[in-house]
């Protein structure tokens, strides 16, 4: 084994991490975003990444038991039916659906890439490792899709079929709820057409999710790696690197702006219409990174906890039908402002200025 990694500062409690884990596990599976986000069972992304961290931690001098437990849990989560058949000594069941195999394969590539990056890049910060791992996994996917059986056309068909399945389930559940309250439907005639409106809105989200599947999957993967990194450093004493920093300190290489410029060029130049989806995915991915950087700038200038409190209030308003349009508009304006601040931070470097006193 290699020498133990140099100890790093300790992580900061479980409270915020548990909230982030709960949000990451619940929101993609139990909200309308289920019709947009690529992976609804996000534990499929988190568990293998955490297992990879535990393996690297064991190689660096950590506990073998921790690695064995999390690898076993990851295997169980990724292939529950196959594991159950092996334990009961029964024939292995038929292969899962194409989309589940797609997600499972991506999760394994992502976790393996992150483990290798952590193993050979001990001096790099987390965000650099996470970007390197996602880039490595994406490169492997592109290579395999060009030579293997899973072509981009088949992958797109699997994604479309999965979104159709989710929307069909959601509309069926919505219709079942309305049937339980016929008196309400009779008293409000406009309720009769509501399922069709919901179905149309979900289809619009699904069409958007199909086009933006690569960029949204990369963003979900970065979040999963961050949660796995934070969880590992709370359950293990063997450090793999520095803990996750505060949002107010989040920044990255200013050269990332060229990714945003490339996306804008592809989208708005008619001659590049054939790769329009690539441009849109570049805009979403790098736009999201710059929006997060903008939220970091806001956190730097606002009082501690003010941004989090405002987001919680806005999220609560989403569940109140009367105020939900206001909340959606507020989130859109806030996201645009954050994108502008994050992009402007490339040249203005807002946080190098003195923080205003209160």
XYZ file of C-alpha atoms in Angstrom:
358
model
C 0.000 0.000 0.000
C 0.982 3.608 -0.440
C 1.743 5.969 2.379
C -1.248 7.550 4.139
C -2.525 10.790 2.672
C -1.585 13.925 4.567
C -4.399 14.814 6.999
C -6.651 17.689 5.946
C -8.953 19.918 7.956
C -12.014 18.116 9.275
C -15.513 18.351 7.802
C -18.164 20.509 9.425
C -20.969 18.436 10.990
C -23.795 16.396 9.503
C -26.718 18.848 9.426
C -26.269 20.550 6.061
C -24.950 17.386 4.450
C -28.017 15.383 5.488
C -30.288 18.113 4.148
C -28.411 18.116 0.845
C -28.544 14.308 0.656
C -32.281 14.310 1.372
C -32.908 16.954 -1.292
C -30.781 15.092 -3.847
C -32.554 11.805 -3.184
C -36.110 13.194 -2.955
C -36.428 16.055 -5.472
C -35.549 14.072 -8.648
C -37.913 11.240 -7.689
C -40.948 12.928 -6.099
C -41.355 16.342 -7.765
C -42.282 17.459 -11.300
C -38.545 17.639 -12.018
C -38.819 13.862 -12.397
C -39.914 14.614 -15.965
C -36.737 16.609 -16.643
C -33.798 15.223 -14.671
C -31.952 12.197 -16.113
C -31.585 10.031 -12.981
C -34.517 9.819 -10.563
C -32.940 7.138 -8.318
C -29.912 9.258 -7.490
C -28.670 6.747 -4.936
C -27.389 4.915 -8.042
C -24.882 7.751 -8.466
C -23.998 8.384 -4.824
C -23.415 4.835 -3.542
C -20.795 3.721 -6.113
C -18.948 7.035 -5.768
C -18.861 6.611 -1.987
C -17.645 3.031 -2.434
C -14.847 4.328 -4.676
C -13.825 6.845 -1.995
C -13.740 4.082 0.617
C -11.571 1.910 -1.627
C -9.097 4.736 -2.185
C -9.193 5.462 1.550
C -8.362 1.827 2.316
C -5.457 1.951 -0.136
C -4.247 5.086 1.671
C -4.245 3.278 5.022
C -7.895 3.370 6.049
C -10.178 0.612 7.306
C -10.790 -2.393 5.073
C -14.179 -3.071 6.682
C -15.529 0.319 5.587
C -14.501 -0.358 1.996
C -16.008 -3.858 2.014
C -19.319 -2.629 3.456
C -19.782 0.202 0.961
C -18.676 -1.854 -2.025
C -21.194 -4.523 -1.010
C -23.926 -1.874 -0.619
C -23.085 -0.379 -4.006
C -23.272 -3.802 -5.667
C -26.624 -4.448 -3.969
C -28.010 -1.089 -5.104
C -26.808 -1.466 -8.697
C -27.837 -5.116 -9.123
C -30.350 -6.086 -6.409
C -32.053 -8.873 -8.346
C -28.780 -10.480 -9.407
C -27.435 -10.343 -5.835
C -30.650 -11.836 -4.435
C -30.543 -14.633 -7.036
C -26.927 -15.358 -6.125
C -27.712 -15.483 -2.398
C -30.721 -17.763 -2.919
C -28.826 -19.833 -5.517
C -31.467 -19.232 -8.159
C -31.029 -18.482 -11.873
C -30.209 -14.855 -12.559
C -33.255 -12.828 -13.691
C -33.578 -11.253 -17.092
C -31.602 -8.088 -17.717
C -33.125 -4.816 -16.529
C -34.426 -2.186 -18.935
C -32.150 -0.351 -21.337
C -32.311 2.912 -19.416
C -31.444 1.282 -16.087
C -28.461 -0.410 -17.740
C -27.483 2.962 -19.202
C -27.550 4.648 -15.790
C -25.849 1.714 -14.099
C -23.036 1.713 -16.656
C -22.540 5.471 -16.319
C -22.481 5.213 -12.534
C -19.769 2.552 -12.621
C -17.670 4.537 -15.108
C -18.058 7.689 -13.016
C -17.156 5.985 -9.748
C -14.186 4.180 -11.297
C -12.919 7.386 -12.907
C -13.274 9.306 -9.648
C -11.422 6.586 -7.768
C -8.526 6.690 -10.229
C -8.375 10.491 -10.142
C -8.321 10.452 -6.329
C -5.679 7.715 -6.319
C -3.249 9.447 -8.653
C -4.169 13.089 -8.090
C -3.830 13.468 -4.335
C -2.738 17.087 -4.515
C -5.723 18.339 -6.501
C -8.799 20.007 -4.935
C -12.151 18.233 -5.040
C -13.738 20.227 -7.869
C -10.779 19.583 -10.143
C -10.977 15.864 -9.359
C -14.723 15.757 -9.966
C -14.427 17.533 -13.319
C -11.580 15.237 -14.325
C -13.617 12.155 -13.390
C -16.709 13.279 -15.313
C -14.569 14.161 -18.334
C -12.877 10.757 -18.201
C -16.199 8.923 -17.883
C -17.727 10.955 -20.728
C -14.724 10.196 -22.959
C -15.099 6.467 -22.268
C -18.814 6.637 -23.069
C -18.123 8.365 -26.394
C -15.482 5.791 -27.292
C -17.744 2.863 -26.401
C -20.728 4.347 -28.239
C -18.666 4.620 -31.405
C -17.520 0.987 -31.315
C -20.008 -0.831 -29.060
C -23.643 -1.934 -29.359
C -25.088 1.102 -27.542
C -25.196 3.747 -30.258
C -26.289 7.356 -29.596
C -29.590 6.611 -31.391
C -30.325 3.648 -29.095
C -29.391 5.686 -26.035
C -31.718 8.489 -27.101
C -34.542 6.005 -27.665
C -33.980 4.550 -24.178
C -34.083 8.045 -22.650
C -37.307 8.923 -24.487
C -38.921 5.645 -23.395
C -37.954 6.304 -19.768
C -39.403 9.820 -19.740
C -42.585 8.494 -21.355
C -42.882 5.867 -18.618
C -42.430 8.447 -15.865
C -44.984 10.823 -17.354
C -47.515 8.038 -17.891
C -47.191 7.048 -14.231
C -47.512 10.660 -13.038
C -50.622 11.374 -15.140
C -52.234 8.077 -14.085
C -51.654 8.920 -10.414
C -53.061 12.418 -10.938
C -56.201 11.042 -12.600
C -56.623 8.516 -9.786
C -56.500 11.315 -7.202
C -59.174 13.292 -9.082
C -61.421 10.219 -9.225
C -61.314 10.007 -5.448
C -62.927 13.466 -5.196
C -65.715 13.565 -7.824
C -67.634 16.248 -5.931
C -64.721 18.643 -6.197
C -64.411 17.997 -9.940
C -68.126 18.618 -10.452
C -68.033 21.850 -8.496
C -65.006 23.053 -10.499
C -65.520 22.179 -14.187
C -62.081 23.455 -15.106
C -60.603 20.539 -13.132
C -61.763 18.115 -15.838
C -59.210 19.433 -18.329
C -56.416 19.676 -15.769
C -54.968 16.166 -16.404
C -54.527 16.955 -20.099
C -52.807 20.230 -19.233
C -50.510 18.460 -16.780
C -49.728 15.822 -19.398
C -48.807 18.523 -21.904
C -46.550 20.293 -19.420
C -44.814 17.043 -18.483
C -44.258 16.242 -22.157
C -42.632 19.628 -22.663
C -40.331 18.945 -19.711
C -39.539 15.475 -21.049
C -38.670 16.809 -24.507
C -36.361 19.360 -22.892
C -34.838 16.675 -20.666
C -34.140 14.454 -23.680
C -32.255 17.219 -25.496
C -30.354 18.320 -22.381
C -29.769 14.811 -21.027
C -25.927 14.906 -21.267
C -25.465 18.243 -19.496
C -28.046 17.497 -16.797
C -26.477 14.077 -16.200
C -23.043 15.681 -15.785
C -24.452 18.196 -13.306
C -26.202 15.441 -11.325
C -22.930 13.499 -11.346
C -20.956 16.431 -9.932
C -23.491 16.801 -7.127
C -23.348 13.074 -6.401
C -19.545 13.149 -6.223
C -19.648 16.137 -3.865
C -22.109 14.364 -1.555
C -20.055 11.156 -1.645
C -16.887 13.140 -0.863
C -18.500 14.910 2.088
C -20.044 11.705 3.428
C -16.799 9.755 3.180
C -14.840 12.323 5.160
C -17.424 12.120 7.944
C -17.373 8.334 8.264
C -13.628 7.813 7.806
C -10.548 9.182 9.501
C -8.360 8.708 6.433
C -8.289 11.921 4.459
C -8.318 11.987 0.672
C -7.999 15.756 0.468
C -9.376 19.021 1.783
C -13.051 19.189 2.838
C -15.664 20.831 0.674
C -15.377 24.596 0.913
C -18.078 27.152 1.590
C -20.331 28.289 -1.243
C -19.036 31.846 -0.842
C -15.555 30.635 -1.781
C -16.584 28.651 -4.867
C -14.693 29.615 -8.009
C -12.968 27.875 -10.907
C -10.608 28.562 -13.791
C -11.665 31.652 -15.725
C -10.958 29.842 -19.002
C -14.264 27.978 -18.520
C -15.903 31.010 -20.089
C -14.874 29.606 -23.465
C -17.267 26.705 -22.925
C -20.098 29.205 -22.568
C -18.900 31.146 -25.611
C -18.699 27.948 -27.663
C -22.259 27.063 -26.694
C -23.553 30.501 -27.668
C -21.712 30.326 -30.985
C -23.154 26.914 -31.874
C -26.704 27.902 -30.926
C -26.816 31.233 -32.767
C -24.749 30.500 -35.885
C -27.106 28.975 -38.515
C -24.290 27.048 -40.205
C -23.823 25.012 -36.997
C -27.477 24.006 -36.687
C -26.584 20.318 -37.112
C -24.889 20.336 -33.696
C -27.423 22.628 -32.041
C -28.057 20.147 -29.214
C -24.348 20.158 -28.372
C -24.427 23.941 -28.065
C -27.479 23.829 -25.811
C -25.819 21.292 -23.540
C -22.691 23.418 -23.318
C -24.816 26.427 -22.375
C -26.679 24.516 -19.663
C -23.575 22.899 -18.161
C -21.302 25.926 -18.075
C -24.230 28.252 -17.364
C -25.081 26.198 -14.276
C -21.470 26.336 -13.081
C -21.395 30.113 -13.479
C -24.770 30.436 -11.744
C -23.382 28.509 -8.757
C -20.360 30.819 -8.815
C -22.790 33.746 -8.826
C -24.591 32.347 -5.780
C -21.166 32.198 -4.148
C -20.707 35.905 -4.870
C -24.136 36.615 -3.347
C -23.229 34.570 -0.266
C -20.022 36.573 0.073
C -21.835 39.909 0.280
C -24.999 38.840 2.128
C -25.243 38.159 5.829
C -24.451 34.543 6.804
C -27.480 32.337 6.201
C -29.497 35.018 4.363
C -29.301 33.328 0.950
C -30.211 29.925 2.389
C -33.199 31.398 4.243
C -34.426 33.134 1.077
C -34.162 29.901 -0.913
C -36.055 27.968 1.771
C -38.867 30.546 1.754
C -39.057 30.385 -2.032
C -39.124 26.597 -1.991
C -41.948 26.645 0.571
C -43.904 29.041 -1.655
C -43.735 26.502 -4.486
C -46.106 24.234 -2.539
C -48.739 26.974 -2.164
C -50.692 27.160 -5.447
C -51.498 30.847 -5.030
C -47.865 31.837 -4.566
C -46.133 29.215 -6.716
C -46.092 31.403 -9.895
C -44.454 34.179 -7.896
C -41.898 31.723 -6.507
C -41.105 30.331 -9.972
C -40.639 33.843 -11.359
C -38.477 34.748 -8.378
C -36.265 31.690 -8.847
C -35.867 32.459 -12.552
C -34.850 36.058 -11.856
C -32.500 34.948 -9.085
C -30.883 32.361 -11.364
C -30.375 34.946 -14.113
C -28.887 37.380 -11.609
C -26.582 34.657 -10.268
C -25.501 33.781 -13.818
C -24.701 37.419 -14.496
C -22.762 37.771 -11.249
C -20.853 34.535 -11.823
C -19.956 35.484 -15.379
C -19.001 39.012 -14.323
C -16.810 37.574 -11.567
C -14.518 36.269 -14.304
C -13.355 39.844 -14.972
C -14.502 41.863 -11.946
C -13.417 39.398 -9.231
C -16.089 40.766 -6.884
C -14.821 38.914 -3.828
C -11.407 40.563 -3.951
C -13.120 43.748 -2.799
C -13.748 44.569 0.824
C -16.916 43.037 2.237
C -19.460 45.740 3.187
C -19.780 46.214 6.945
C -23.180 45.934 8.656
